[in-house]
């Protein structure tokens, strides 16, 4: 299966797509530009193909790593060195930074208890410098664990019992159990993807609990069954595939972000575009919101 190109190369480093009815369509980030991108639901047509127009929402940070919906409207954001809250009117309030080191937030998800988890990475990608952080709805922040390198895709099962996770240099998708008190616990390998083209990056789950993982450098998204075996492959017209999520009115469109970071001019003409495919699966009907 081949993904359709929905936009021009409008982003430098597109990441973290997420569909929410609360903000009326698809949002993702142009991470190193510090901008949120939005494609309205009316632009995400049932029939794929043809260019779409997205608009930018500027944040008060040079980096915006991840954005997820919040109760009562608005959103929760991971910025370069911490978190921020977007009110229903669109105003964004950064919370105090969590560190001073040359490290940035990278990718995250809303946990079953309504908290927001986001992992980090060092700009020089040095091993073990990154950590997983948790923002509670009352504003409390905690570091859940460290010794990560490039903390990437994170998604929870519908029942909230487990989470799937990628620290990219491991070449794996891992699995955690979830505890409201302790957070992510019991890490173990789920799927070894070192023999696949590319490196695991962002991921999402469909309504049946199967994992869909973006393979950065491989120009593809892989579908994994409950045993971690590759059972589906979607070709993408840009090599640096960063993340994916299900959306659309029937939740059966898989939106895929790509990046042109570190590429020479013209090296990969479709890099930085948004793509989409219909792999015969649906995303979960309900979504988790930040808050209690």
Short mmCIF file of C-alpha atoms in Angstrom, two decimals:
data_model
loop_
_atom_site.label_atom_id
_atom_site.label_comp_id
_atom_site.label_asym_id
_atom_site.label_seq_id
_atom_site.Cartn_x
_atom_site.Cartn_y
_atom_site.Cartn_z
CA UNK A 1 0.00 0.00 0.00
CA UNK A 2 1.18 3.51 -0.81
CA UNK A 3 0.32 6.64 1.19
CA UNK A 4 -1.12 9.69 -0.58
CA UNK A 5 0.59 13.06 -0.23
CA UNK A 6 -1.85 15.56 1.32
CA UNK A 7 0.25 18.73 1.54
CA UNK A 8 3.30 20.31 0.01
CA UNK A 9 6.61 20.24 1.93
CA UNK A 10 5.29 22.76 4.44
CA UNK A 11 7.29 21.61 7.49
CA UNK A 12 10.95 21.33 8.32
CA UNK A 13 10.51 18.64 10.97
CA UNK A 14 6.88 17.50 11.20
CA UNK A 15 6.03 15.30 14.19
CA UNK A 16 3.34 14.16 16.63
CA UNK A 17 0.07 14.07 14.61
CA UNK A 18 -3.14 13.70 16.61
CA UNK A 19 -6.80 13.91 15.58
CA UNK A 20 -9.28 15.41 18.06
CA UNK A 21 -12.89 16.44 17.65
CA UNK A 22 -12.25 18.98 20.41
CA UNK A 23 -10.04 21.05 18.13
CA UNK A 24 -11.88 20.12 14.96
CA UNK A 25 -9.45 17.99 12.99
CA UNK A 26 -5.78 17.09 12.83
CA UNK A 27 -2.93 18.81 14.63
CA UNK A 28 0.76 18.08 14.36
CA UNK A 29 3.91 20.12 15.01
CA UNK A 30 6.68 21.67 12.96
CA UNK A 31 8.87 20.88 15.91
CA UNK A 32 12.02 22.94 15.46
CA UNK A 33 10.06 25.92 14.16
CA UNK A 34 8.01 26.05 17.36
CA UNK A 35 4.73 25.91 15.44
CA UNK A 36 1.57 23.81 15.69
CA UNK A 37 0.03 22.83 12.36
CA UNK A 38 -3.72 22.32 11.97
CA UNK A 39 -5.74 20.70 9.20
CA UNK A 40 -9.44 21.30 9.74
CA UNK A 41 -11.79 18.33 9.55
CA UNK A 42 -13.35 19.78 6.40
CA UNK A 43 -9.93 19.56 4.74
CA UNK A 44 -9.40 15.91 5.63
CA UNK A 45 -11.70 14.63 2.92
CA UNK A 46 -12.93 11.07 2.65
CA UNK A 47 -11.30 10.75 -0.76
CA UNK A 48 -7.53 11.02 -0.49
CA UNK A 49 -5.39 12.77 -3.07
CA UNK A 50 -5.04 16.46 -3.88
CA UNK A 51 -3.30 19.17 -1.90
CA UNK A 52 -4.67 20.38 1.44
CA UNK A 53 -3.99 23.68 3.16
CA UNK A 54 -2.91 23.73 6.81
CA UNK A 55 -2.44 26.76 9.01
CA UNK A 56 0.18 27.51 11.66
CA UNK A 57 -0.24 28.33 15.34
CA UNK A 58 2.88 29.95 16.77
CA UNK A 59 3.96 29.04 20.31
CA UNK A 60 6.13 31.05 22.77
CA UNK A 61 8.98 28.56 22.38
CA UNK A 62 11.61 27.76 19.73
CA UNK A 63 10.51 24.11 19.93
CA UNK A 64 7.10 22.51 20.33
CA UNK A 65 7.44 18.75 20.62
CA UNK A 66 3.94 17.44 21.19
CA UNK A 67 0.35 18.68 21.52
CA UNK A 68 -2.64 16.80 22.91
CA UNK A 69 -6.24 17.88 23.70
CA UNK A 70 -7.38 18.97 27.17
CA UNK A 71 -10.71 18.86 28.97
CA UNK A 72 -12.74 21.99 28.50
CA UNK A 73 -11.05 22.86 25.22
CA UNK A 74 -7.49 23.89 24.54
CA UNK A 75 -4.51 21.59 24.80
CA UNK A 76 -1.45 20.53 26.72
CA UNK A 77 1.91 21.04 25.03
CA UNK A 78 5.46 19.82 25.45
CA UNK A 79 7.82 22.68 24.66
CA UNK A 80 11.61 22.62 24.43
CA UNK A 81 12.37 22.32 28.15
CA UNK A 82 9.01 21.64 29.75
CA UNK A 83 5.25 21.93 29.42
CA UNK A 84 2.63 24.53 28.52
CA UNK A 85 -1.16 24.84 28.61
CA UNK A 86 -3.36 26.21 25.83
CA UNK A 87 -6.65 27.75 26.97
CA UNK A 88 -9.87 27.31 25.02
CA UNK A 89 -9.34 30.83 23.59
CA UNK A 90 -5.98 29.76 22.08
CA UNK A 91 -3.70 31.58 24.54
CA UNK A 92 -0.66 29.53 25.58
CA UNK A 93 0.90 29.69 29.05
CA UNK A 94 4.31 28.05 29.50
CA UNK A 95 5.00 26.30 32.82
CA UNK A 96 8.40 26.71 34.53
CA UNK A 97 11.25 24.96 32.64
CA UNK A 98 12.34 21.60 34.02
CA UNK A 99 16.05 21.74 33.14
CA UNK A 100 18.81 23.95 31.75
CA UNK A 101 20.79 21.32 29.82
CA UNK A 102 20.92 21.09 26.02
CA UNK A 103 18.00 18.66 25.99
CA UNK A 104 14.52 19.02 24.48
CA UNK A 105 11.17 17.30 24.77
CA UNK A 106 10.32 14.95 21.92
CA UNK A 107 7.13 12.84 22.01
CA UNK A 108 4.33 11.95 24.42
CA UNK A 109 0.77 10.84 25.14
CA UNK A 110 -2.13 11.29 27.55
CA UNK A 111 -2.09 8.56 30.21
CA UNK A 112 -5.18 6.70 31.51
CA UNK A 113 -5.37 8.95 34.60
CA UNK A 114 -5.47 12.14 32.49
CA UNK A 115 -1.83 13.09 33.07
CA UNK A 116 0.49 13.97 30.18
CA UNK A 117 3.66 11.96 29.61
CA UNK A 118 6.48 13.15 27.39
CA UNK A 119 10.00 11.85 26.83
CA UNK A 120 13.04 13.90 25.92
CA UNK A 121 16.30 13.66 23.96
CA UNK A 122 19.63 15.48 23.97
CA UNK A 123 20.32 17.64 20.92
CA UNK A 124 23.51 15.65 20.34
CA UNK A 125 21.59 12.38 20.89
CA UNK A 126 24.03 11.26 23.56
CA UNK A 127 23.03 7.92 25.10
CA UNK A 128 21.25 7.93 28.44
CA UNK A 129 20.72 11.71 28.65
CA UNK A 130 16.94 11.63 28.14
CA UNK A 131 14.08 10.92 30.53
CA UNK A 132 10.32 10.35 30.71
CA UNK A 133 8.36 13.16 32.38
CA UNK A 134 4.82 13.30 33.78
CA UNK A 135 2.61 16.38 34.11
CA UNK A 136 -0.39 15.95 36.40
CA UNK A 137 -3.53 18.04 35.87
CA UNK A 138 -2.73 20.00 39.07
CA UNK A 139 0.55 21.18 37.50
CA UNK A 140 2.83 18.81 39.40
CA UNK A 141 5.72 17.45 37.31
CA UNK A 142 7.80 14.35 38.04
CA UNK A 143 10.56 12.49 36.24
CA UNK A 144 9.36 8.89 35.94
CA UNK A 145 12.68 7.40 34.82
CA UNK A 146 15.82 8.27 32.90
CA UNK A 147 18.57 6.50 30.94
CA UNK A 148 16.78 7.07 27.63
CA UNK A 149 18.34 8.35 24.41
CA UNK A 150 15.72 9.37 21.81
CA UNK A 151 12.37 8.95 23.53
CA UNK A 152 9.77 8.58 20.81
CA UNK A 153 6.38 6.95 20.19
CA UNK A 154 4.09 6.28 23.15
CA UNK A 155 0.50 4.99 23.03
CA UNK A 156 -1.85 3.32 25.53
CA UNK A 157 -4.24 0.42 25.01
CA UNK A 158 -7.96 1.18 25.18
CA UNK A 159 -8.28 -0.38 28.63
CA UNK A 160 -5.36 1.66 29.94
CA UNK A 161 -3.55 -1.40 31.22
CA UNK A 162 -0.54 -1.24 28.90
CA UNK A 163 1.50 1.15 26.80
CA UNK A 164 3.69 0.69 23.73
CA UNK A 165 6.88 2.74 23.53
CA UNK A 166 9.94 3.45 21.37
CA UNK A 167 13.42 4.60 22.38
CA UNK A 168 14.68 4.79 18.81
CA UNK A 169 18.31 3.57 19.13
CA UNK A 170 17.12 0.27 20.64
CA UNK A 171 15.51 -0.65 17.32
CA UNK A 172 12.53 -2.01 19.27
CA UNK A 173 8.97 -1.36 20.25
CA UNK A 174 8.69 -2.04 23.99
CA UNK A 175 5.72 -2.61 26.26
CA UNK A 176 4.93 -1.23 29.73
CA UNK A 177 2.23 -1.81 32.30
CA UNK A 178 0.47 1.26 33.68
CA UNK A 179 -0.02 2.23 37.33
CA UNK A 180 -1.80 5.44 38.33
CA UNK A 181 0.55 5.66 41.30
CA UNK A 182 3.87 4.67 39.71
CA UNK A 183 3.34 5.44 36.04
CA UNK A 184 4.99 3.24 33.41
CA UNK A 185 6.32 0.02 34.94
CA UNK A 186 7.48 -3.45 33.88
CA UNK A 187 9.23 -2.54 30.64
CA UNK A 188 9.83 -5.47 28.27
CA UNK A 189 10.49 -5.94 24.53
CA UNK A 190 7.50 -6.30 22.21
CA UNK A 191 8.94 -6.19 18.67
CA UNK A 192 12.53 -6.15 17.40
CA UNK A 193 12.60 -4.10 14.17
CA UNK A 194 16.35 -4.00 13.61
CA UNK A 195 16.00 -6.12 10.46
CA UNK A 196 13.53 -3.65 8.92
CA UNK A 197 14.35 -0.66 6.71
CA UNK A 198 14.54 2.44 8.91
CA UNK A 199 14.39 3.08 12.65
CA UNK A 200 11.25 3.02 14.81
CA UNK A 201 9.96 6.52 15.60
CA UNK A 202 6.38 7.56 16.43
CA UNK A 203 3.58 5.02 16.79
CA UNK A 204 -0.16 4.67 17.27
CA UNK A 205 -2.68 1.91 18.04
CA UNK A 206 -5.80 0.97 16.12
CA UNK A 207 -9.12 -0.01 17.69
CA UNK A 208 -8.06 -3.66 17.80
CA UNK A 209 -4.86 -2.86 19.69
CA UNK A 210 -2.49 -3.40 16.76
CA UNK A 211 0.58 -1.18 16.62
CA UNK A 212 1.43 1.07 13.65
CA UNK A 213 4.98 2.41 13.79
CA UNK A 214 6.70 5.03 11.61
CA UNK A 215 10.11 3.89 10.34
CA UNK A 216 12.37 6.94 10.09
CA UNK A 217 14.84 6.60 7.23
CA UNK A 218 12.85 3.72 5.77
CA UNK A 219 10.04 5.57 4.00
CA UNK A 220 7.39 3.34 5.52
CA UNK A 221 4.90 2.65 8.30
CA UNK A 222 4.69 -0.92 9.60
CA UNK A 223 1.64 -2.63 11.10
CA UNK A 224 2.38 -5.09 13.92
CA UNK A 225 0.03 -7.79 15.21
CA UNK A 226 -0.47 -8.81 18.84
CA UNK A 227 2.74 -10.89 18.75
CA UNK A 228 4.83 -8.03 17.34
CA UNK A 229 5.07 -9.56 13.86
CA UNK A 230 4.97 -7.27 10.81
CA UNK A 231 1.68 -7.89 8.99
CA UNK A 232 1.27 -4.65 7.00
CA UNK A 233 3.51 -2.14 5.25
CA UNK A 234 2.64 1.34 3.95
CA UNK A 235 5.13 3.00 1.60
CA UNK A 236 5.58 6.75 2.08
CA UNK A 237 7.05 9.11 -0.53
CA UNK A 238 9.56 10.60 1.92
CA UNK A 239 12.29 8.66 3.71
CA UNK A 240 12.20 10.39 7.09
CA UNK A 241 8.81 9.20 8.34
CA UNK A 242 8.33 10.50 11.88
CA UNK A 243 4.90 9.58 13.29
CA UNK A 244 1.35 8.48 12.51
CA UNK A 245 -2.17 8.61 13.93
CA UNK A 246 -5.69 7.55 12.97
CA UNK A 247 -8.29 10.23 12.30
CA UNK A 248 -11.02 11.46 10.01
CA UNK A 249 -14.75 11.26 10.66
CA UNK A 250 -14.70 7.46 10.68
CA UNK A 251 -11.19 7.21 12.25
CA UNK A 252 -10.00 5.04 9.33
CA UNK A 253 -7.45 7.43 7.82
CA UNK A 254 -3.85 7.00 8.98
CA UNK A 255 -2.16 10.42 8.88
CA UNK A 256 1.63 10.31 8.54
CA UNK A 257 4.17 13.08 9.21
CA UNK A 258 7.62 13.39 7.61
CA UNK A 259 10.76 15.51 8.06
CA UNK A 260 13.42 17.22 5.96
CA UNK A 261 15.73 17.81 8.90
CA UNK A 262 19.42 17.41 7.90
CA UNK A 263 18.55 16.95 4.22
CA UNK A 264 20.21 18.92 1.43
CA UNK A 265 18.02 21.14 -0.75
CA UNK A 266 16.14 18.92 -3.20
CA UNK A 267 17.48 15.69 -1.70
CA UNK A 268 14.01 14.32 -0.88
CA UNK A 269 11.40 16.53 -2.61
CA UNK A 270 8.39 15.27 -0.65
CA UNK A 271 10.03 15.42 2.78
CA UNK A 272 8.17 17.65 5.25
CA UNK A 273 4.79 16.78 3.70
CA UNK A 274 1.77 15.26 5.41
CA UNK A 275 0.67 11.89 3.98
CA UNK A 276 -2.33 9.64 4.56
CA UNK A 277 -3.43 6.08 3.85
CA UNK A 278 -6.40 3.80 4.55
CA UNK A 279 -4.92 0.51 5.77
CA UNK A 280 -8.24 -1.17 6.56
CA UNK A 281 -8.11 -0.39 10.27
CA UNK A 282 -9.75 2.19 12.51
CA UNK A 283 -8.48 4.23 15.39
CA UNK A 284 -10.15 4.10 18.82
CA UNK A 285 -13.57 5.73 18.99
CA UNK A 286 -12.82 7.57 22.23
CA UNK A 287 -9.88 9.85 22.96
CA UNK A 288 -8.07 10.65 26.18
CA UNK A 289 -7.96 14.28 27.30
CA UNK A 290 -5.56 15.99 29.65
CA UNK A 291 -7.34 16.63 32.97
CA UNK A 292 -9.45 14.79 35.48
#
